[in-house]
Amino acid sequence: MCIKNSRQLKQVQRDFLTRDKQFTRKALICCGTGCLANGAQAIVDEFRIVMKKKRITGFSFEAVRSTGCHGFCEQGPLVIIEPEGIFYTKVKTSQVTDIIDTTIRKGVVIERLLFTNPVDGQKITHYPEVDFFTHQQRIVLRNLGKIAPHDIKEYIGNGGYAALDKALRRMQPQEVIDEISRSGLRGRGGGGFSTGRKWQTCADVESEMRYVVCNGDEGDPGAFMDRSIMEGDPHAVLEGMIIAAYAVGANQGYIYVREEYPLAVIHVQKAIEDCREIGLLGKNIFGTEFSFDIRIARGAGAFVCGESSALMKSVAGEVGEPRAKYIRSVVKGLYDQPTVLNNVETYANVPIIIDKGANWYCKIGTPKSAGTKVFSLVGKVRNTGLIEVPMGITLRRIIFDVGGGIIDDRPFKAVQTGGPSGGCLPDSMLDLPVDFDTLTANGSMMGSGGMIVMDDLTCMVDVARYFLEFLVKESCGKCVPCREGLYQLHGLVQKVCAGQGSEQDLDRMEQLSEVIVRGSLCGLGQSGPNPLLSTLKYFREEYLEHILHRRCPAGVCRDLIIYTINEKCTGCGACVKPCADVAITGEKKKLHVIDQDKCTQCGACMAVCNFDAVEVH
Amino acid sequence: MCQDFSRLPEIIARHRQSSESLIMILQDIQQEYHYLPPEALTLTAETLAVPLSKVASIATFYNSFSLKPRGKNIVKVCLGTACHIRGARLIQDQLEHKLGISAGETTSDSEYTLEAVACVGACAMAPVVIVNEKYHGSLNVNKAAKLLKRK
């Protein structure tokens, strides 16, 4: 089958919808990485086994869809029964028969499988009523959790590739660029550069060859937005890339995907092959003069390859070291040709902008940061997962309304955005609107969308040390300020964590940071000191506590704490086995003791104790 | 250890024969042998007609390549930010203690290799350990210890 015109595309859509209408109910099973880890595949298999034995009018195994990530990974495996939107969490294989007999056949809700609202203990039947979903606005994630990512017909059935059809047939390339410019779309990879302007620059360079590249490297620790989009809706990314290629006049594209994301590689590869088969990639797309193809380049685990020039070198099979960018990569990029590089989420925004128009899009969000942003909301929040919210929403609403507040009702301490290039913001900043410029002005940054929430048990000095350790490992080593500077900076923070720092060290850190920020070649070094600087700015007290009183208030830095066992100990012995130092002794059912000479303060005893009997000082 | 390298030419031939494919070729070789044997680097360089130094530079720059033989079972402890603040270090300590090796090492019986990785993108279920491509989330010290079959 080859789609050559709009009529044929509409026919595929209609065929799909007609088939779909046969089913009175559908079961959507989340098969994102989170739910798969919790056993979602076994649930799908069980549906298949049970359906082989049963005949139900208006339902067959075809109506069971393995979808991309619903976002609510904490509660997986998730099963949603449409059209009612009945939301079952933590489903087990033994419950599948019951779901089929009770809910799918009769439409009766099974109470015990419903989600319990952690705030008031009420059971919630339909997923849009769950707080986690109520406050979201899902544009980029529109298909995630709704369609089977490996089936191109399902994407088309839900309106996919209509935007491409519109762009190729009814718009000139320049009109596409103008539309994207007017929409106010800014790059979702972190920098927030205007996508329209980037495309315009690329299109304006005179060249025979141009490239469109998608950055799916997502090296930021604590972020999985791009992973989920590539796994759950790969065609949205491809459609965005094809539209970009048409707009700037490129004939070859690359998707750079992390090797650590095997499922994403498989789904993107399948999507590319399906597109080629029906003529949406390759020669004469949609029967027009325009030709374009996409290849996958697998990353090999280097954070620095998220930087544009390093990424392009890596695509070309070279060592991923950034170059000085007197000439930007949009002018001289992959193989020295003009190259548009955007990240996964940016491309996934493109089809909907073309489809609904720039005027519709720029009304969402704020005047300077249009649209929505996908975040991975993780750390010490109750509802962790993948969320999409309009720009301009406050941090407080994200953390407390969508996220449901802090685990165990502990006090909120900080939120980290922007990965190793970003910073930590304290509770006084909770009412800041989340957009590109506000976050940067306050010492953090939007980044690609990792949002890590921290409570009072997180030590901010340790967080700074953590990020610096990461950056020291990941610095490519090409330029001295980054390679040596970050190393020294890490040493200084390490000193503070060990209780051997001085107040002068804090000044040294700030001076050295300035050198690294000003002198480094690429973004990794230039923004590398941000986590340190932001914690120094907002949590200086905590640094001073480590230095002046040799105390770690959060009870994290091992050189500054001791563990003891109090009278709550029941003598159950659970802590004895995990203690690597063999430091805990005691008779059964009697109070145990920790030998401080042997203890290395790993904290394993505290983590396993069920009686709050282990204390940290 | 005597290894069978007869599949190497076929693995290299899967890709376009230019230096652009270097990373992908090495990835496929590593998939097969769990590490990059020296013979593989030499053959890749010869087949693609690129200097061995270039192949070696790729093999040593990227984190996912290993020049040392790895164990039968690969255990990866995620140390991403979300895992870190939910106690990944404890999990790492526990696994190191149980296996008697540090992260980055292989047990003497070649059964297990323990690796500490930056982020595997499964942050919502932190802390996470991956044993042979299978994800195990929401771990604590005891659950992590049970992932390993040995005592």
Short mmCIF file of N, CA and C in Angstrom, two decimals, chain A residues 224-373:
data_model
loop_
_atom_site.label_atom_id
_atom_site.label_comp_id
_atom_site.label_asym_id
_atom_site.label_seq_id
_atom_site.Cartn_x
_atom_site.Cartn_y
_atom_site.Cartn_z
N PHE A 224 13.09 11.54 31.58
CA PHE A 224 12.75 10.48 30.63
C PHE A 224 11.59 10.89 29.71
N MET A 225 11.48 12.20 29.43
CA MET A 225 10.41 12.68 28.56
C MET A 225 10.58 12.16 27.15
N ASP A 226 11.81 12.33 26.62
CA ASP A 226 12.04 11.97 25.23
C ASP A 226 11.94 10.47 25.03
N ARG A 227 12.42 9.75 26.04
CA ARG A 227 12.30 8.30 25.98
C ARG A 227 10.83 7.91 25.81
N SER A 228 9.97 8.49 26.64
CA SER A 228 8.56 8.10 26.62
C SER A 228 7.91 8.48 25.30
N ILE A 229 8.28 9.64 24.75
CA ILE A 229 7.68 10.06 23.48
C ILE A 229 8.13 9.14 22.35
N MET A 230 9.43 8.83 22.31
CA MET A 230 9.92 7.95 21.24
C MET A 230 9.33 6.55 21.37
N GLU A 231 9.15 6.10 22.61
CA GLU A 231 8.57 4.78 22.80
C GLU A 231 7.07 4.77 22.54
N GLY A 232 6.39 5.85 22.94
CA GLY A 232 4.94 5.84 22.95
C GLY A 232 4.27 6.46 21.74
N ASP A 233 4.98 7.34 21.04
CA ASP A 233 4.37 8.00 19.88
C ASP A 233 5.46 8.39 18.86
N PRO A 234 6.19 7.38 18.35
CA PRO A 234 7.32 7.70 17.48
C PRO A 234 6.92 8.43 16.20
N HIS A 235 5.69 8.17 15.73
CA HIS A 235 5.29 8.81 14.47
C HIS A 235 5.14 10.33 14.61
N ALA A 236 4.79 10.80 15.80
CA ALA A 236 4.68 12.25 15.99
C ALA A 236 6.04 12.90 15.76
N VAL A 237 7.10 12.24 16.21
CA VAL A 237 8.45 12.78 16.04
C VAL A 237 8.83 12.74 14.55
N LEU A 238 8.55 11.60 13.91
CA LEU A 238 8.87 11.49 12.48
C LEU A 238 8.12 12.54 11.67
N GLU A 239 6.83 12.70 11.98
CA GLU A 239 6.03 13.67 11.22
C GLU A 239 6.61 15.07 11.37
N GLY A 240 6.99 15.41 12.59
CA GLY A 240 7.61 16.72 12.84
C GLY A 240 8.89 16.89 12.05
N MET A 241 9.68 15.82 11.99
CA MET A 241 10.95 15.89 11.25
C MET A 241 10.72 16.03 9.75
N ILE A 242 9.73 15.30 9.24
CA ILE A 242 9.48 15.37 7.79
C ILE A 242 9.01 16.78 7.42
N ILE A 243 8.15 17.36 8.28
CA ILE A 243 7.68 18.72 8.02
C ILE A 243 8.86 19.69 8.06
N ALA A 244 9.76 19.50 9.05
CA ALA A 244 10.94 20.37 9.16
C ALA A 244 11.79 20.24 7.90
N ALA A 245 11.96 19.01 7.43
CA ALA A 245 12.79 18.78 6.24
C ALA A 245 12.20 19.47 5.02
N TYR A 246 10.87 19.38 4.91
CA TYR A 246 10.20 20.06 3.79
C TYR A 246 10.41 21.57 3.89
N ALA A 247 10.29 22.09 5.12
CA ALA A 247 10.40 23.55 5.31
C ALA A 247 11.79 24.07 4.96
N VAL A 248 12.83 23.35 5.35
CA VAL A 248 14.18 23.87 5.11
C VAL A 248 14.82 23.30 3.85
N GLY A 249 14.19 22.29 3.25
CA GLY A 249 14.74 21.71 2.03
C GLY A 249 15.81 20.68 2.28
N ALA A 250 15.59 19.81 3.27
CA ALA A 250 16.57 18.76 3.56
C ALA A 250 16.08 17.44 2.97
N ASN A 251 17.03 16.58 2.62
CA ASN A 251 16.65 15.28 2.05
C ASN A 251 17.07 14.11 2.92
N GLN A 252 17.87 14.40 3.92
CA GLN A 252 18.31 13.29 4.78
C GLN A 252 18.19 13.71 6.25
N GLY A 253 17.69 12.80 7.06
CA GLY A 253 17.56 13.10 8.48
C GLY A 253 18.14 11.99 9.33
N TYR A 254 18.46 12.32 10.55
CA TYR A 254 18.98 11.34 11.49
C TYR A 254 18.27 11.50 12.83
N ILE A 255 17.97 10.37 13.46
CA ILE A 255 17.53 10.44 14.86
C ILE A 255 18.62 9.83 15.71
N TYR A 256 19.12 10.62 16.63
CA TYR A 256 20.19 10.15 17.51
C TYR A 256 19.55 9.67 18.81
N VAL A 257 19.53 8.36 19.01
CA VAL A 257 18.85 7.79 20.18
C VAL A 257 19.86 7.15 21.12
N ARG A 258 19.67 7.35 22.39
CA ARG A 258 20.55 6.72 23.38
C ARG A 258 20.47 5.20 23.28
N GLU A 259 21.60 4.56 23.40
CA GLU A 259 21.61 3.10 23.35
C GLU A 259 20.92 2.52 24.59
N GLU A 260 20.90 3.31 25.65
CA GLU A 260 20.27 2.85 26.90
C GLU A 260 18.76 2.73 26.76
N TYR A 261 18.21 3.20 25.62
CA TYR A 261 16.77 3.15 25.42
C TYR A 261 16.42 2.12 24.34
N PRO A 262 16.60 0.83 24.63
CA PRO A 262 16.40 -0.16 23.56
C PRO A 262 14.99 -0.17 22.97
N LEU A 263 13.98 0.03 23.84
CA LEU A 263 12.60 0.00 23.35
C LEU A 263 12.34 1.17 22.40
N ALA A 264 12.92 2.32 22.72
CA ALA A 264 12.76 3.49 21.86
C ALA A 264 13.37 3.22 20.49
N VAL A 265 14.54 2.58 20.47
CA VAL A 265 15.20 2.26 19.19
C VAL A 265 14.28 1.36 18.36
N ILE A 266 13.72 0.33 19.01
CA ILE A 266 12.86 -0.61 18.29
C ILE A 266 11.63 0.10 17.71
N HIS A 267 10.97 0.92 18.54
CA HIS A 267 9.75 1.57 18.07
C HIS A 267 10.03 2.59 16.98
N VAL A 268 11.10 3.33 17.11
CA VAL A 268 11.42 4.33 16.08
C VAL A 268 11.79 3.61 14.77
N GLN A 269 12.56 2.54 14.89
CA GLN A 269 12.95 1.78 13.70
C GLN A 269 11.71 1.24 12.96
N LYS A 270 10.77 0.69 13.76
CA LYS A 270 9.54 0.14 13.17
C LYS A 270 8.75 1.27 12.50
N ALA A 271 8.69 2.40 13.15
CA ALA A 271 7.95 3.54 12.59
C ALA A 271 8.56 3.99 11.27
N ILE A 272 9.89 4.03 11.21
CA ILE A 272 10.57 4.45 9.98
C ILE A 272 10.25 3.46 8.85
N GLU A 273 10.34 2.16 9.17
CA GLU A 273 10.07 1.15 8.14
C GLU A 273 8.63 1.23 7.64
N ASP A 274 7.68 1.42 8.57
CA ASP A 274 6.28 1.54 8.16
C ASP A 274 6.07 2.75 7.26
N CYS A 275 6.75 3.86 7.61
CA CYS A 275 6.61 5.07 6.80
C CYS A 275 7.14 4.84 5.39
N ARG A 276 8.28 4.14 5.30
CA ARG A 276 8.85 3.87 3.98
C ARG A 276 7.87 3.02 3.17
N GLU A 277 7.25 2.06 3.84
CA GLU A 277 6.38 1.14 3.14
C GLU A 277 5.18 1.84 2.50
N ILE A 278 4.63 2.82 3.21
CA ILE A 278 3.46 3.47 2.64
C ILE A 278 3.79 4.81 1.98
N GLY A 279 5.07 5.03 1.78
CA GLY A 279 5.47 6.19 0.99
C GLY A 279 5.50 7.52 1.72
N LEU A 280 5.65 7.47 3.05
CA LEU A 280 5.77 8.73 3.80
C LEU A 280 7.23 9.08 4.06
N LEU A 281 8.11 8.15 3.75
CA LEU A 281 9.54 8.44 3.77
C LEU A 281 10.10 7.84 2.49
N GLY A 282 11.17 8.42 2.00
CA GLY A 282 11.76 7.92 0.76
C GLY A 282 11.51 8.90 -0.38
N LYS A 283 11.46 8.37 -1.58
CA LYS A 283 11.28 9.23 -2.75
C LYS A 283 9.82 9.65 -2.91
N ASN A 284 9.61 10.87 -3.32
CA ASN A 284 8.28 11.38 -3.67
C ASN A 284 7.22 11.12 -2.59
N ILE A 285 7.46 11.75 -1.44
CA ILE A 285 6.55 11.56 -0.31
C ILE A 285 5.15 12.05 -0.66
N PHE A 286 4.14 11.24 -0.33
CA PHE A 286 2.74 11.58 -0.63
C PHE A 286 2.54 11.85 -2.12
N GLY A 287 3.40 11.26 -2.95
CA GLY A 287 3.27 11.49 -4.37
C GLY A 287 3.70 12.87 -4.83
N THR A 288 4.40 13.62 -3.97
CA THR A 288 4.88 14.95 -4.39
C THR A 288 6.32 14.85 -4.86
N GLU A 289 6.91 16.00 -5.17
CA GLU A 289 8.30 16.04 -5.64
C GLU A 289 9.28 15.87 -4.49
N PHE A 290 8.78 16.01 -3.26
CA PHE A 290 9.65 16.07 -2.08
C PHE A 290 10.12 14.68 -1.64
N SER A 291 11.44 14.52 -1.47
CA SER A 291 12.00 13.24 -1.02
C SER A 291 12.81 13.44 0.26
N PHE A 292 12.67 12.50 1.16
CA PHE A 292 13.36 12.63 2.45
C PHE A 292 13.41 11.27 3.12
N ASP A 293 14.53 10.97 3.75
CA ASP A 293 14.60 9.70 4.49
C ASP A 293 15.30 9.93 5.82
N ILE A 294 15.05 9.00 6.76
CA ILE A 294 15.60 9.14 8.11
C ILE A 294 16.36 7.88 8.48
N ARG A 295 17.52 8.07 9.06
CA ARG A 295 18.29 6.95 9.59
C ARG A 295 18.45 7.12 11.10
N ILE A 296 18.59 5.99 11.80
CA ILE A 296 18.82 6.04 13.25
C ILE A 296 20.32 6.00 13.51
N ALA A 297 20.78 6.87 14.40
CA ALA A 297 22.15 6.75 14.89
C ALA A 297 22.05 6.48 16.38
N ARG A 298 22.63 5.38 16.82
CA ARG A 298 22.54 5.06 18.24
C ARG A 298 23.67 5.70 19.01
N GLY A 299 23.36 6.41 20.07
CA GLY A 299 24.40 6.99 20.91
C GLY A 299 25.07 5.89 21.70
N ALA A 300 26.22 6.22 22.29
CA ALA A 300 26.94 5.16 23.01
C ALA A 300 27.31 5.61 24.42
N GLY A 301 26.42 6.43 24.99
CA GLY A 301 26.64 6.78 26.38
C GLY A 301 27.69 7.85 26.58
N ALA A 302 27.39 9.06 26.13
CA ALA A 302 28.27 10.20 26.41
C ALA A 302 27.36 11.42 26.57
N PHE A 303 27.33 11.97 27.78
CA PHE A 303 26.44 13.09 28.07
C PHE A 303 26.75 14.28 27.17
N VAL A 304 28.02 14.47 26.87
CA VAL A 304 28.42 15.64 26.09
C VAL A 304 27.81 15.59 24.67
N CYS A 305 27.40 14.41 24.22
CA CYS A 305 26.80 14.30 22.89
C CYS A 305 25.41 14.93 22.81
N GLY A 306 24.90 15.46 23.90
CA GLY A 306 23.69 16.25 23.84
C GLY A 306 23.98 17.63 23.27
N GLU A 307 25.25 18.03 23.25
CA GLU A 307 25.67 19.32 22.71
C GLU A 307 25.68 19.20 21.19
N SER A 308 25.22 20.26 20.51
CA SER A 308 24.96 20.13 19.07
C SER A 308 26.16 19.65 18.25
N SER A 309 27.31 20.31 18.40
CA SER A 309 28.42 19.95 17.52
C SER A 309 28.98 18.57 17.89
N ALA A 310 28.93 18.22 19.18
CA ALA A 310 29.40 16.89 19.59
C ALA A 310 28.47 15.82 19.05
N LEU A 311 27.16 16.10 19.12
CA LEU A 311 26.19 15.14 18.61
C LEU A 311 26.40 14.87 17.13
N MET A 312 26.67 15.94 16.38
CA MET A 312 26.83 15.77 14.94
C MET A 312 28.08 14.96 14.63
N LYS A 313 29.13 15.17 15.43
CA LYS A 313 30.34 14.36 15.22
C LYS A 313 30.04 12.90 15.51
N SER A 314 29.25 12.68 16.56
CA SER A 314 28.93 11.31 16.94
C SER A 314 28.08 10.62 15.86
N VAL A 315 27.16 11.38 15.26
CA VAL A 315 26.35 10.82 14.17
C VAL A 315 27.26 10.39 13.02
N ALA A 316 28.32 11.17 12.81
CA ALA A 316 29.25 10.86 11.73
C ALA A 316 30.25 9.77 12.13
N GLY A 317 30.03 9.15 13.28
CA GLY A 317 30.88 8.04 13.70
C GLY A 317 32.21 8.46 14.29
N GLU A 318 32.25 9.68 14.82
CA GLU A 318 33.51 10.14 15.39
C GLU A 318 33.39 10.32 16.89
N VAL A 319 34.52 10.69 17.50
CA VAL A 319 34.52 11.00 18.93
C VAL A 319 33.70 12.27 19.16
N GLY A 320 32.78 12.24 20.12
CA GLY A 320 31.88 13.36 20.32
C GLY A 320 32.46 14.50 21.12
N GLU A 321 33.38 15.23 20.53
CA GLU A 321 33.92 16.41 21.20
C GLU A 321 33.34 17.66 20.55
N PRO A 322 32.87 18.61 21.36
CA PRO A 322 32.31 19.84 20.78
C PRO A 322 33.41 20.67 20.11
N ARG A 323 32.99 21.52 19.20
CA ARG A 323 33.94 22.45 18.60
C ARG A 323 33.54 23.87 19.00
N ALA A 324 34.46 24.82 18.82
CA ALA A 324 34.11 26.21 19.07
C ALA A 324 33.10 26.64 18.02
N LYS A 325 32.04 27.34 18.46
CA LYS A 325 30.99 27.62 17.48
C LYS A 325 30.96 29.08 17.04
N TYR A 326 32.03 29.52 16.39
CA TYR A 326 32.01 30.85 15.79
C TYR A 326 30.97 30.83 14.68
N ILE A 327 30.93 29.68 14.01
CA ILE A 327 29.87 29.46 13.02
C ILE A 327 28.93 28.43 13.62
N ARG A 328 27.68 28.76 13.70
CA ARG A 328 26.75 27.86 14.38
C ARG A 328 26.46 26.62 13.54
N SER A 329 26.07 25.56 14.25
CA SER A 329 25.88 24.29 13.55
C SER A 329 24.69 24.34 12.59
N VAL A 330 23.81 25.31 12.77
CA VAL A 330 22.68 25.43 11.86
C VAL A 330 23.17 25.88 10.48
N VAL A 331 24.34 26.57 10.46
CA VAL A 331 24.94 27.00 9.20
C VAL A 331 25.93 25.94 8.71
N LYS A 332 26.73 25.43 9.63
CA LYS A 332 27.74 24.43 9.27
C LYS A 332 27.70 23.33 10.32
N GLY A 333 26.90 22.31 10.04
CA GLY A 333 26.67 21.28 11.05
C GLY A 333 27.17 19.92 10.62
N LEU A 334 26.23 18.99 10.46
CA LEU A 334 26.58 17.62 10.10
C LEU A 334 27.28 17.60 8.74
N TYR A 335 28.43 16.96 8.68
CA TYR A 335 29.25 16.91 7.46
C TYR A 335 29.45 18.33 6.88
N ASP A 336 29.55 19.30 7.79
CA ASP A 336 29.77 20.71 7.43
C ASP A 336 28.64 21.33 6.61
N GLN A 337 27.49 20.70 6.60
CA GLN A 337 26.36 21.25 5.84
C GLN A 337 25.36 21.90 6.82
N PRO A 338 24.51 22.80 6.31
CA PRO A 338 23.50 23.41 7.18
C PRO A 338 22.61 22.33 7.80
N THR A 339 22.39 22.42 9.10
CA THR A 339 21.68 21.35 9.80
C THR A 339 20.70 21.91 10.82
N VAL A 340 19.47 21.44 10.74
CA VAL A 340 18.50 21.79 11.79
C VAL A 340 18.56 20.68 12.84
N LEU A 341 18.87 21.07 14.07
CA LEU A 341 18.88 20.09 15.17
C LEU A 341 17.86 20.53 16.21
N ASN A 342 16.86 19.70 16.42
CA ASN A 342 15.89 19.95 17.49
C ASN A 342 15.75 18.68 18.30
N ASN A 343 15.16 18.82 19.48
CA ASN A 343 15.03 17.60 20.25
C ASN A 343 13.67 16.95 20.01
N VAL A 344 13.49 15.79 20.59
CA VAL A 344 12.31 14.97 20.36
C VAL A 344 11.01 15.73 20.62
N GLU A 345 10.96 16.39 21.78
CA GLU A 345 9.71 17.06 22.16
C GLU A 345 9.39 18.22 21.21
N THR A 346 10.42 18.92 20.75
CA THR A 346 10.19 20.03 19.82
C THR A 346 9.51 19.51 18.55
N TYR A 347 10.07 18.44 17.99
CA TYR A 347 9.49 17.88 16.77
C TYR A 347 8.06 17.40 17.01
N ALA A 348 7.82 16.82 18.19
CA ALA A 348 6.48 16.30 18.47
C ALA A 348 5.45 17.42 18.55
N ASN A 349 5.91 18.66 18.78
CA ASN A 349 5.01 19.82 18.81
C ASN A 349 4.60 20.27 17.40
N VAL A 350 5.49 19.99 16.42
CA VAL A 350 5.31 20.57 15.09
C VAL A 350 3.99 20.16 14.40
N PRO A 351 3.66 18.85 14.36
CA PRO A 351 2.44 18.48 13.62
C PRO A 351 1.20 19.20 14.13
N ILE A 352 1.08 19.33 15.45
CA ILE A 352 -0.15 19.93 15.99
C ILE A 352 -0.20 21.43 15.70
N ILE A 353 0.97 22.05 15.62
CA ILE A 353 0.99 23.49 15.27
C ILE A 353 0.51 23.68 13.83
N ILE A 354 1.03 22.83 12.93
CA ILE A 354 0.63 22.93 11.53
C ILE A 354 -0.86 22.59 11.40
N ASP A 355 -1.29 21.60 12.15
CA ASP A 355 -2.67 21.14 12.07
C ASP A 355 -3.65 22.20 12.58
N LYS A 356 -3.38 22.73 13.78
CA LYS A 356 -4.33 23.65 14.39
C LYS A 356 -3.97 25.11 14.19
N GLY A 357 -2.78 25.38 13.71
CA GLY A 357 -2.41 26.75 13.40
C GLY A 357 -1.67 27.44 14.54
N ALA A 358 -0.81 28.40 14.15
CA ALA A 358 0.00 29.13 15.11
C ALA A 358 -0.85 29.92 16.09
N ASN A 359 -1.99 30.45 15.60
CA ASN A 359 -2.83 31.28 16.48
C ASN A 359 -3.38 30.48 17.64
N TRP A 360 -3.73 29.23 17.36
CA TRP A 360 -4.21 28.35 18.42
C TRP A 360 -3.11 28.06 19.42
N TYR A 361 -1.92 27.77 18.88
CA TYR A 361 -0.82 27.32 19.73
C TYR A 361 -0.32 28.42 20.65
N CYS A 362 -0.18 29.64 20.10
CA CYS A 362 0.47 30.67 20.90
C CYS A 362 -0.45 31.20 22.00
N LYS A 363 -1.70 30.77 22.00
CA LYS A 363 -2.57 31.15 23.12
C LYS A 363 -2.31 30.28 24.35
N ILE A 364 -1.65 29.16 24.15
CA ILE A 364 -1.33 28.29 25.29
C ILE A 364 -0.02 28.77 25.90
N GLY A 365 0.08 28.73 27.19
CA GLY A 365 1.32 29.12 27.84
C GLY A 365 1.41 30.62 28.06
N THR A 366 2.62 31.15 28.01
CA THR A 366 2.82 32.58 28.25
C THR A 366 3.24 33.24 26.93
N PRO A 367 3.18 34.58 26.87
CA PRO A 367 3.54 35.25 25.60
C PRO A 367 4.94 34.90 25.12
N LYS A 368 5.90 34.77 26.04
CA LYS A 368 7.26 34.51 25.59
C LYS A 368 7.62 33.02 25.56
N SER A 369 6.87 32.23 26.27
CA SER A 369 7.10 30.78 26.21
C SER A 369 5.76 30.13 25.87
N ALA A 370 5.54 29.95 24.56
CA ALA A 370 4.25 29.42 24.14
C ALA A 370 4.19 27.91 24.31
N GLY A 371 2.98 27.41 24.46
CA GLY A 371 2.76 25.97 24.47
C GLY A 371 2.87 25.33 25.85
N THR A 372 3.13 24.05 25.81
CA THR A 372 3.21 23.28 27.05
C THR A 372 4.64 22.77 27.22
N LYS A 373 4.88 22.18 28.38
CA LYS A 373 6.19 21.53 28.58
C LYS A 373 5.96 20.19 29.26
#
